Amino acid sequence: MRAWLFMLVVSIVSATASRRRGTHGISNSHPMSPNDLGLEASDNDDLEFPPESPDPRLDPRLADLNATALLRRLDQRFNPHMLSVERPYSISSREYDFPFRKNKHGRLVPKHPLEMPKYLKGGFKSVTMPNGKKTPTIVQSDRLNLKIQTTLWAHTACPVEFRWRDLGKRFWPRYIKSGSCVNDKARSCSIPPGMNCQPAAKIKLSLLRWFCRPRRACSWHDFELEVVNKCECKCPKN
């Protein structure tokens, strides 16, 4: 792994020198979106539900949709950032969680520098040889070392695309924010290529589900649903 990192260091050093002879800025007139970089979301939110009868007589009545009572039942389990009782205004839009933003020069900079991945924190000022000894590299400048770390971080970072989903009237709240991993159509997230962005963590949401049992009354039941909220660059699943 360190071998390809070293090769990339050499290429970045050369690219840095060439960039000093010109400017390569990105317009900062609108917020950054992975779609601007040729990225697309994959269908990996894994929201699957068992089939139900479409009979409308099994739907909750208006009296069963008392928001005050249902909200009291969920209490502190209600997540206002991921759940919505009313139809969200931006239900057709997309939100992106990406660890980088564009600065005033149009360049990508980390939102939270202290959250740099562990495999990059060691830096590239030296390489551990097979005999266990560390050998200095051509990267001895702290500034250049940070640029290489940031470049690799941005290249391997995996954005999460969030969109609102309408689960229907048999769920309360019926609107949830679901995440999916974004992959670049033109390149892999890894160096060397071969990996892609896949779900790495999920958040558990508590809501209520209207359920009718045979020969029994219909009622609300506690229901938990997991949605993707973090993605990482991983090997493809077999």
PDB file of C-alpha atoms in Angstrom:
ATOM      1  CA  MET A   1       0.000   0.000   0.000  1.00  0.00           C
ATOM      2  CA  ARG A   2       2.826   2.351   0.839  1.00  0.00           C
ATOM      3  CA  ALA A   3       4.348   1.721  -2.615  1.00  0.00           C
ATOM      4  CA  TRP A   4       1.427   3.225  -4.520  1.00  0.00           C
ATOM      5  CA  LEU A   5       1.253   6.062  -2.023  1.00  0.00           C
ATOM      6  CA  PHE A   6       4.898   6.853  -2.724  1.00  0.00           C
ATOM      7  CA  MET A   7       4.267   6.808  -6.496  1.00  0.00           C
ATOM      8  CA  LEU A   8       1.327   9.130  -6.021  1.00  0.00           C
ATOM      9  CA  VAL A   9       3.492  11.469  -3.944  1.00  0.00           C
ATOM     10  CA  VAL A  10       5.898  11.838  -6.850  1.00  0.00           C
ATOM     11  CA  SER A  11       3.079  12.606  -9.281  1.00  0.00           C
ATOM     12  CA  ILE A  12       1.532  15.170  -6.916  1.00  0.00           C
ATOM     13  CA  VAL A  13       4.896  16.900  -6.468  1.00  0.00           C
ATOM     14  CA  SER A  14       5.153  17.244 -10.246  1.00  0.00           C
ATOM     15  CA  ALA A  15       1.563  18.442 -10.529  1.00  0.00           C
ATOM     16  CA  THR A  16       2.143  21.012  -7.778  1.00  0.00           C
ATOM     17  CA  ALA A  17       5.017  22.519  -9.711  1.00  0.00           C
ATOM     18  CA  SER A  18       2.958  22.773 -12.893  1.00  0.00           C
ATOM     19  CA  ARG A  19       0.007  24.352 -11.063  1.00  0.00           C
ATOM     20  CA  ARG A  20       2.248  27.195  -9.917  1.00  0.00           C
ATOM     21  CA  ARG A  21       2.508  28.286 -13.545  1.00  0.00           C
ATOM     22  CA  GLY A  22      -1.266  28.739 -13.838  1.00  0.00           C
ATOM     23  CA  THR A  23      -4.536  28.716 -11.954  1.00  0.00           C
ATOM     24  CA  HIS A  24      -7.030  25.874 -11.952  1.00  0.00           C
ATOM     25  CA  GLY A  25      -9.932  27.140  -9.857  1.00  0.00           C
ATOM     26  CA  ILE A  26     -13.497  25.815  -9.681  1.00  0.00           C
ATOM     27  CA  SER A  27     -16.371  28.239  -9.735  1.00  0.00           C
ATOM     28  CA  ASN A  28     -17.713  28.876  -6.256  1.00  0.00           C
ATOM     29  CA  SER A  29     -21.006  30.335  -7.448  1.00  0.00           C
ATOM     30  CA  HIS A  30     -23.048  27.378  -6.161  1.00  0.00           C
ATOM     31  CA  PRO A  31     -22.715  24.799  -3.371  1.00  0.00           C
ATOM     32  CA  MET A  32     -20.646  21.725  -4.189  1.00  0.00           C
ATOM     33  CA  SER A  33     -22.537  18.619  -5.187  1.00  0.00           C
ATOM     34  CA  PRO A  34     -21.105  15.193  -6.102  1.00  0.00           C
ATOM     35  CA  ASN A  35     -23.207  15.440  -9.261  1.00  0.00           C
ATOM     36  CA  ASP A  36     -20.962  18.318 -10.343  1.00  0.00           C
ATOM     37  CA  LEU A  37     -18.067  15.859 -10.350  1.00  0.00           C
ATOM     38  CA  GLY A  38     -19.800  13.169 -12.379  1.00  0.00           C
ATOM     39  CA  LEU A  39     -20.985  11.162  -9.382  1.00  0.00           C
ATOM     40  CA  GLU A  40     -24.162   9.177  -9.069  1.00  0.00           C
ATOM     41  CA  ALA A  41     -25.938   7.514  -6.163  1.00  0.00           C
ATOM     42  CA  SER A  42     -26.296   3.759  -6.014  1.00  0.00           C
ATOM     43  CA  ASP A  43     -29.474   2.010  -4.940  1.00  0.00           C
ATOM     44  CA  ASN A  44     -28.132   0.677  -1.654  1.00  0.00           C
ATOM     45  CA  ASP A  45     -30.459   2.038   0.998  1.00  0.00           C
ATOM     46  CA  ASP A  46     -31.893  -1.494   1.424  1.00  0.00           C
ATOM     47  CA  LEU A  47     -35.369  -0.328   2.429  1.00  0.00           C
ATOM     48  CA  GLU A  48     -37.462  -3.432   1.962  1.00  0.00           C
ATOM     49  CA  PHE A  49     -40.843  -4.210   3.491  1.00  0.00           C
ATOM     50  CA  PRO A  50     -42.978  -7.360   3.451  1.00  0.00           C
ATOM     51  CA  PRO A  51     -45.981  -7.227   1.093  1.00  0.00           C
ATOM     52  CA  GLU A  52     -49.235  -5.921   2.523  1.00  0.00           C
ATOM     53  CA  SER A  53     -52.804  -5.961   1.379  1.00  0.00           C
ATOM     54  CA  PRO A  54     -53.639  -2.861  -0.686  1.00  0.00           C
ATOM     55  CA  ASP A  55     -57.157  -2.858   0.759  1.00  0.00           C
ATOM     56  CA  PRO A  56     -57.786   0.785   1.814  1.00  0.00           C
ATOM     57  CA  ARG A  57     -60.094  -0.435   4.582  1.00  0.00           C
ATOM     58  CA  LEU A  58     -56.903  -1.519   6.415  1.00  0.00           C
ATOM     59  CA  ASP A  59     -55.467   2.011   6.358  1.00  0.00           C
ATOM     60  CA  PRO A  60     -55.499   4.134   9.525  1.00  0.00           C
ATOM     61  CA  ARG A  61     -58.459   6.473   9.862  1.00  0.00           C
ATOM     62  CA  LEU A  62     -58.136  10.191  10.436  1.00  0.00           C
ATOM     63  CA  ALA A  63     -58.815   9.650  14.147  1.00  0.00           C
ATOM     64  CA  ASP A  64     -55.853   7.252  14.261  1.00  0.00           C
ATOM     65  CA  LEU A  65     -53.483   9.932  12.946  1.00  0.00           C
ATOM     66  CA  ASN A  66     -53.487  12.217  15.971  1.00  0.00           C
ATOM     67  CA  ALA A  67     -50.004  13.720  15.690  1.00  0.00           C
ATOM     68  CA  THR A  68     -49.905  14.860  19.320  1.00  0.00           C
ATOM     69  CA  ALA A  69     -50.669  11.403  20.681  1.00  0.00           C
ATOM     70  CA  LEU A  70     -48.338   9.611  18.278  1.00  0.00           C
ATOM     71  CA  LEU A  71     -45.509  12.027  18.937  1.00  0.00           C
ATOM     72  CA  ARG A  72     -45.999  11.533  22.675  1.00  0.00           C
ATOM     73  CA  ARG A  73     -45.703   7.788  22.141  1.00  0.00           C
ATOM     74  CA  LEU A  74     -42.384   8.096  20.308  1.00  0.00           C
ATOM     75  CA  ASP A  75     -41.182  10.718  22.793  1.00  0.00           C
ATOM     76  CA  GLN A  76     -37.375  11.103  22.717  1.00  0.00           C
ATOM     77  CA  ARG A  77     -37.016   8.412  20.070  1.00  0.00           C
ATOM     78  CA  PHE A  78     -38.353  10.833  17.477  1.00  0.00           C
ATOM     79  CA  ASN A  79     -35.466  12.066  15.288  1.00  0.00           C
ATOM     80  CA  PRO A  80     -36.488  15.431  13.778  1.00  0.00           C
ATOM     81  CA  HIS A  81     -33.473  15.437  11.434  1.00  0.00           C
ATOM     82  CA  MET A  82     -34.415  12.147   9.785  1.00  0.00           C
ATOM     83  CA  LEU A  83     -38.195  12.006  10.234  1.00  0.00           C
ATOM     84  CA  SER A  84     -40.967  14.361   9.184  1.00  0.00           C
ATOM     85  CA  VAL A  85     -44.668  14.340  10.025  1.00  0.00           C
ATOM     86  CA  GLU A  86     -45.540  16.763   7.236  1.00  0.00           C
ATOM     87  CA  ARG A  87     -44.505  16.399   3.605  1.00  0.00           C
ATOM     88  CA  PRO A  88     -41.022  18.012   3.390  1.00  0.00           C
ATOM     89  CA  TYR A  89     -40.765  21.074   1.207  1.00  0.00           C
ATOM     90  CA  SER A  90     -37.609  19.660  -0.397  1.00  0.00           C
ATOM     91  CA  ILE A  91     -38.905  16.113  -0.862  1.00  0.00           C
ATOM     92  CA  SER A  92     -37.787  15.983  -4.501  1.00  0.00           C
ATOM     93  CA  SER A  93     -34.332  17.461  -3.850  1.00  0.00           C
ATOM     94  CA  ARG A  94     -31.122  15.788  -2.721  1.00  0.00           C
ATOM     95  CA  GLU A  95     -28.825  16.556   0.199  1.00  0.00           C
ATOM     96  CA  TYR A  96     -25.195  15.509   0.307  1.00  0.00           C
ATOM     97  CA  ASP A  97     -22.869  14.727   3.171  1.00  0.00           C
ATOM     98  CA  PHE A  98     -19.267  15.087   1.979  1.00  0.00           C
ATOM     99  CA  PRO A  99     -16.251  15.778   4.245  1.00  0.00           C
ATOM    100  CA  PHE A 100     -14.997  18.578   1.961  1.00  0.00           C
ATOM    101  CA  ARG A 101     -16.121  22.031   0.929  1.00  0.00           C
ATOM    102  CA  LYS A 102     -14.892  24.600  -1.573  1.00  0.00           C
ATOM    103  CA  ASN A 103     -12.930  27.548  -0.233  1.00  0.00           C
ATOM    104  CA  LYS A 104     -12.948  31.064  -1.691  1.00  0.00           C
ATOM    105  CA  HIS A 105     -10.457  29.954  -4.346  1.00  0.00           C
ATOM    106  CA  GLY A 106     -12.713  27.118  -5.470  1.00  0.00           C
ATOM    107  CA  ARG A 107     -10.461  24.397  -4.052  1.00  0.00           C
ATOM    108  CA  LEU A 108     -11.552  21.492  -1.898  1.00  0.00           C
ATOM    109  CA  VAL A 109     -10.665  21.755   1.790  1.00  0.00           C
ATOM    110  CA  PRO A 110     -11.746  19.428   4.629  1.00  0.00           C
ATOM    111  CA  LYS A 111     -14.669  20.568   6.753  1.00  0.00           C
ATOM    112  CA  HIS A 112     -13.188  18.932   9.844  1.00  0.00           C
ATOM    113  CA  PRO A 113      -9.394  18.488   9.458  1.00  0.00           C
ATOM    114  CA  LEU A 114      -9.115  16.532  12.717  1.00  0.00           C
ATOM    115  CA  GLU A 115     -11.306  13.784  11.231  1.00  0.00           C
ATOM    116  CA  MET A 116      -8.642  12.747   8.727  1.00  0.00           C
ATOM    117  CA  PRO A 117      -8.570   8.935   8.232  1.00  0.00           C
ATOM    118  CA  LYS A 118      -6.042   7.099  10.380  1.00  0.00           C
ATOM    119  CA  TYR A 119      -4.191   5.624   7.400  1.00  0.00           C
ATOM    120  CA  LEU A 120      -3.261   9.147   6.249  1.00  0.00           C
ATOM    121  CA  LYS A 121      -2.300  10.713   9.566  1.00  0.00           C
ATOM    122  CA  GLY A 122       1.187   9.181   9.532  1.00  0.00           C
ATOM    123  CA  GLY A 123       2.179  11.398   6.624  1.00  0.00           C
ATOM    124  CA  PHE A 124       4.606  10.711   3.788  1.00  0.00           C
ATOM    125  CA  LYS A 125       7.922  12.068   5.033  1.00  0.00           C
ATOM    126  CA  SER A 126       9.315   8.562   5.391  1.00  0.00           C
ATOM    127  CA  VAL A 127       8.710   5.019   4.188  1.00  0.00           C
ATOM    128  CA  THR A 128       9.252   1.894   6.286  1.00  0.00           C
ATOM    129  CA  MET A 129      11.545  -0.490   4.409  1.00  0.00           C
ATOM    130  CA  PRO A 130      11.347  -4.338   4.559  1.00  0.00           C
ATOM    131  CA  ASN A 131      14.113  -4.343   7.196  1.00  0.00           C
ATOM    132  CA  GLY A 132      11.930  -2.205   9.463  1.00  0.00           C
ATOM    133  CA  LYS A 133      13.965   0.996   9.083  1.00  0.00           C
ATOM    134  CA  LYS A 134      12.372   4.278   8.046  1.00  0.00           C
ATOM    135  CA  THR A 135      13.823   5.994   4.975  1.00  0.00           C
ATOM    136  CA  PRO A 136      13.137   9.695   4.224  1.00  0.00           C
ATOM    137  CA  THR A 137      11.173  10.533   1.073  1.00  0.00           C
ATOM    138  CA  ILE A 138      11.347  13.624  -1.105  1.00  0.00           C
ATOM    139  CA  VAL A 139       8.415  14.995   0.908  1.00  0.00           C
ATOM    140  CA  GLN A 140       9.977  16.916   3.795  1.00  0.00           C
ATOM    141  CA  SER A 141       7.842  20.045   3.689  1.00  0.00           C
ATOM    142  CA  ASP A 142       4.939  20.112   6.167  1.00  0.00           C
ATOM    143  CA  ARG A 143       2.869  22.078   3.683  1.00  0.00           C
ATOM    144  CA  LEU A 144       3.426  19.595   0.841  1.00  0.00           C
ATOM    145  CA  ASN A 145       2.815  16.671   3.175  1.00  0.00           C
ATOM    146  CA  LEU A 146      -0.551  18.159   4.168  1.00  0.00           C
ATOM    147  CA  LYS A 147      -1.481  18.719   0.518  1.00  0.00           C
ATOM    148  CA  ILE A 148      -0.798  15.072  -0.279  1.00  0.00           C
ATOM    149  CA  GLN A 149      -2.802  13.915   2.717  1.00  0.00           C
ATOM    150  CA  THR A 150      -5.727  16.150   1.729  1.00  0.00           C
ATOM    151  CA  THR A 151      -5.609  15.042  -1.916  1.00  0.00           C
ATOM    152  CA  LEU A 152      -5.694  11.357  -1.003  1.00  0.00           C
ATOM    153  CA  TRP A 153      -8.447  11.976   1.515  1.00  0.00           C
ATOM    154  CA  ALA A 154     -10.609  13.765  -1.056  1.00  0.00           C
ATOM    155  CA  HIS A 155      -9.973  11.078  -3.675  1.00  0.00           C
ATOM    156  CA  THR A 156     -10.986   8.193  -1.416  1.00  0.00           C
ATOM    157  CA  ALA A 157     -13.833   9.929   0.451  1.00  0.00           C
ATOM    158  CA  CYS A 158     -17.321   8.598  -0.210  1.00  0.00           C
ATOM    159  CA  PRO A 159     -20.239  11.057  -0.267  1.00  0.00           C
ATOM    160  CA  VAL A 160     -23.662  10.129   1.083  1.00  0.00           C
ATOM    161  CA  GLU A 161     -26.745  11.249  -0.797  1.00  0.00           C
ATOM    162  CA  PHE A 162     -29.837  11.827   1.338  1.00  0.00           C
ATOM    163  CA  ARG A 163     -33.362  12.033  -0.024  1.00  0.00           C
ATOM    164  CA  TRP A 164     -36.792  11.994   1.536  1.00  0.00           C
ATOM    165  CA  ARG A 165     -38.872   8.831   1.135  1.00  0.00           C
ATOM    166  CA  ASP A 166     -42.634   8.574   1.540  1.00  0.00           C
ATOM    167  CA  LEU A 167     -43.407   5.266   3.256  1.00  0.00           C
ATOM    168  CA  GLY A 168     -47.152   5.727   2.959  1.00  0.00           C
ATOM    169  CA  LYS A 169     -49.976   6.283   5.417  1.00  0.00           C
ATOM    170  CA  ARG A 170     -49.369   3.021   7.279  1.00  0.00           C
ATOM    171  CA  PHE A 171     -46.173   4.444   8.769  1.00  0.00           C
ATOM    172  CA  TRP A 172     -45.861   7.354  11.176  1.00  0.00           C
ATOM    173  CA  PRO A 173     -44.088   9.580  10.556  1.00  0.00           C
ATOM    174  CA  ARG A 174     -44.514   8.584   6.926  1.00  0.00           C
ATOM    175  CA  TYR A 175     -41.555  10.643   5.668  1.00  0.00           C
ATOM    176  CA  ILE A 176     -37.998   9.481   6.386  1.00  0.00           C
ATOM    177  CA  LYS A 177     -34.630  10.672   5.144  1.00  0.00           C
ATOM    178  CA  SER A 178     -32.784   7.787   3.530  1.00  0.00           C
ATOM    179  CA  GLY A 179     -29.086   7.720   2.616  1.00  0.00           C
ATOM    180  CA  SER A 180     -27.262   6.010  -0.248  1.00  0.00           C
ATOM    181  CA  CYS A 181     -23.629   5.867  -1.327  1.00  0.00           C
ATOM    182  CA  VAL A 182     -22.424   7.914  -4.293  1.00  0.00           C
ATOM    183  CA  ASN A 183     -20.052   6.398  -6.849  1.00  0.00           C
ATOM    184  CA  ASP A 184     -18.098   8.035  -9.646  1.00  0.00           C
ATOM    185  CA  LYS A 185     -19.059   6.699 -13.061  1.00  0.00           C
ATOM    186  CA  ALA A 186     -15.618   7.471 -14.489  1.00  0.00           C
ATOM    187  CA  ARG A 187     -13.226   6.247 -11.786  1.00  0.00           C
ATOM    188  CA  SER A 188     -12.851   4.125  -8.694  1.00  0.00           C
ATOM    189  CA  CYS A 189     -12.609   5.617  -5.195  1.00  0.00           C
ATOM    190  CA  SER A 190      -9.394   3.651  -4.551  1.00  0.00           C
ATOM    191  CA  ILE A 191      -5.780   3.810  -5.715  1.00  0.00           C
ATOM    192  CA  PRO A 192      -5.119   1.426  -7.493  1.00  0.00           C
ATOM    193  CA  PRO A 193      -8.701   1.295  -8.815  1.00  0.00           C
ATOM    194  CA  GLY A 194     -11.073  -1.547  -8.079  1.00  0.00           C
ATOM    195  CA  MET A 195     -13.012  -0.497  -4.987  1.00  0.00           C
ATOM    196  CA  ASN A 196     -16.264   1.419  -4.772  1.00  0.00           C
ATOM    197  CA  CYS A 197     -18.275   3.321  -2.180  1.00  0.00           C
ATOM    198  CA  GLN A 198     -20.428   1.093  -0.003  1.00  0.00           C
ATOM    199  CA  PRO A 199     -22.470   1.542   3.197  1.00  0.00           C
ATOM    200  CA  ALA A 200     -20.261   1.630   6.286  1.00  0.00           C
ATOM    201  CA  ALA A 201     -22.710   2.629   9.014  1.00  0.00           C
ATOM    202  CA  LYS A 202     -26.436   2.939   9.542  1.00  0.00           C
ATOM    203  CA  ILE A 203     -28.598   4.911  11.915  1.00  0.00           C
ATOM    204  CA  LYS A 204     -31.631   3.317  13.548  1.00  0.00           C
ATOM    205  CA  LEU A 205     -34.898   5.251  13.307  1.00  0.00           C
ATOM    206  CA  SER A 206     -37.876   4.653  15.574  1.00  0.00           C
ATOM    207  CA  LEU A 207     -41.327   5.093  14.083  1.00  0.00           C
ATOM    208  CA  LEU A 208     -44.776   3.499  14.206  1.00  0.00           C
ATOM    209  CA  ARG A 209     -46.370   1.047  11.825  1.00  0.00           C
ATOM    210  CA  TRP A 210     -50.081   0.460  11.373  1.00  0.00           C
ATOM    211  CA  PHE A 211     -50.765  -3.256  11.446  1.00  0.00           C
ATOM    212  CA  CYS A 212     -53.963  -5.256  11.231  1.00  0.00           C
ATOM    213  CA  ARG A 213     -53.976  -8.745  12.639  1.00  0.00           C
ATOM    214  CA  PRO A 214     -56.490 -11.330  11.396  1.00  0.00           C
ATOM    215  CA  ARG A 215     -59.764 -11.140  13.331  1.00  0.00           C
ATOM    216  CA  ARG A 216     -58.273  -8.451  15.592  1.00  0.00           C
ATOM    217  CA  ALA A 217     -58.395  -4.686  15.693  1.00  0.00           C
ATOM    218  CA  CYS A 218     -55.795  -2.626  13.833  1.00  0.00           C
ATOM    219  CA  SER A 219     -53.344  -0.561  15.881  1.00  0.00           C
ATOM    220  CA  TRP A 220     -49.993   1.179  15.843  1.00  0.00           C
ATOM    221  CA  HIS A 221     -46.911  -0.902  16.679  1.00  0.00           C
ATOM    222  CA  ASP A 222     -43.357   0.205  17.424  1.00  0.00           C
ATOM    223  CA  PHE A 223     -41.149  -0.215  14.391  1.00  0.00           C
ATOM    224  CA  GLU A 224     -37.423   0.348  13.801  1.00  0.00           C
ATOM    225  CA  LEU A 225     -35.806   1.063  10.488  1.00  0.00           C
ATOM    226  CA  GLU A 226     -32.103   1.387   9.645  1.00  0.00           C
ATOM    227  CA  VAL A 227     -30.904   3.836   6.993  1.00  0.00           C
ATOM    228  CA  VAL A 228     -27.420   4.443   5.619  1.00  0.00           C
ATOM    229  CA  ASN A 229     -25.627   7.490   7.052  1.00  0.00           C
ATOM    230  CA  LYS A 230     -21.966   6.736   6.278  1.00  0.00           C
ATOM    231  CA  CYS A 231     -20.126   5.273   3.290  1.00  0.00           C
ATOM    232  CA  GLU A 232     -16.560   4.043   2.803  1.00  0.00           C
ATOM    233  CA  CYS A 233     -14.370   2.896  -0.051  1.00  0.00           C
ATOM    234  CA  LYS A 234     -14.409  -0.926   0.032  1.00  0.00           C
ATOM    235  CA  CYS A 235     -13.814  -3.978  -2.103  1.00  0.00           C
ATOM    236  CA  PRO A 236     -16.809  -4.988  -4.259  1.00  0.00           C
ATOM    237  CA  LYS A 237     -19.117  -7.584  -2.789  1.00  0.00           C
ATOM    238  CA  ASN A 238     -18.970 -10.998  -4.408  1.00  0.00           C
TER     239      ASN A 238
END
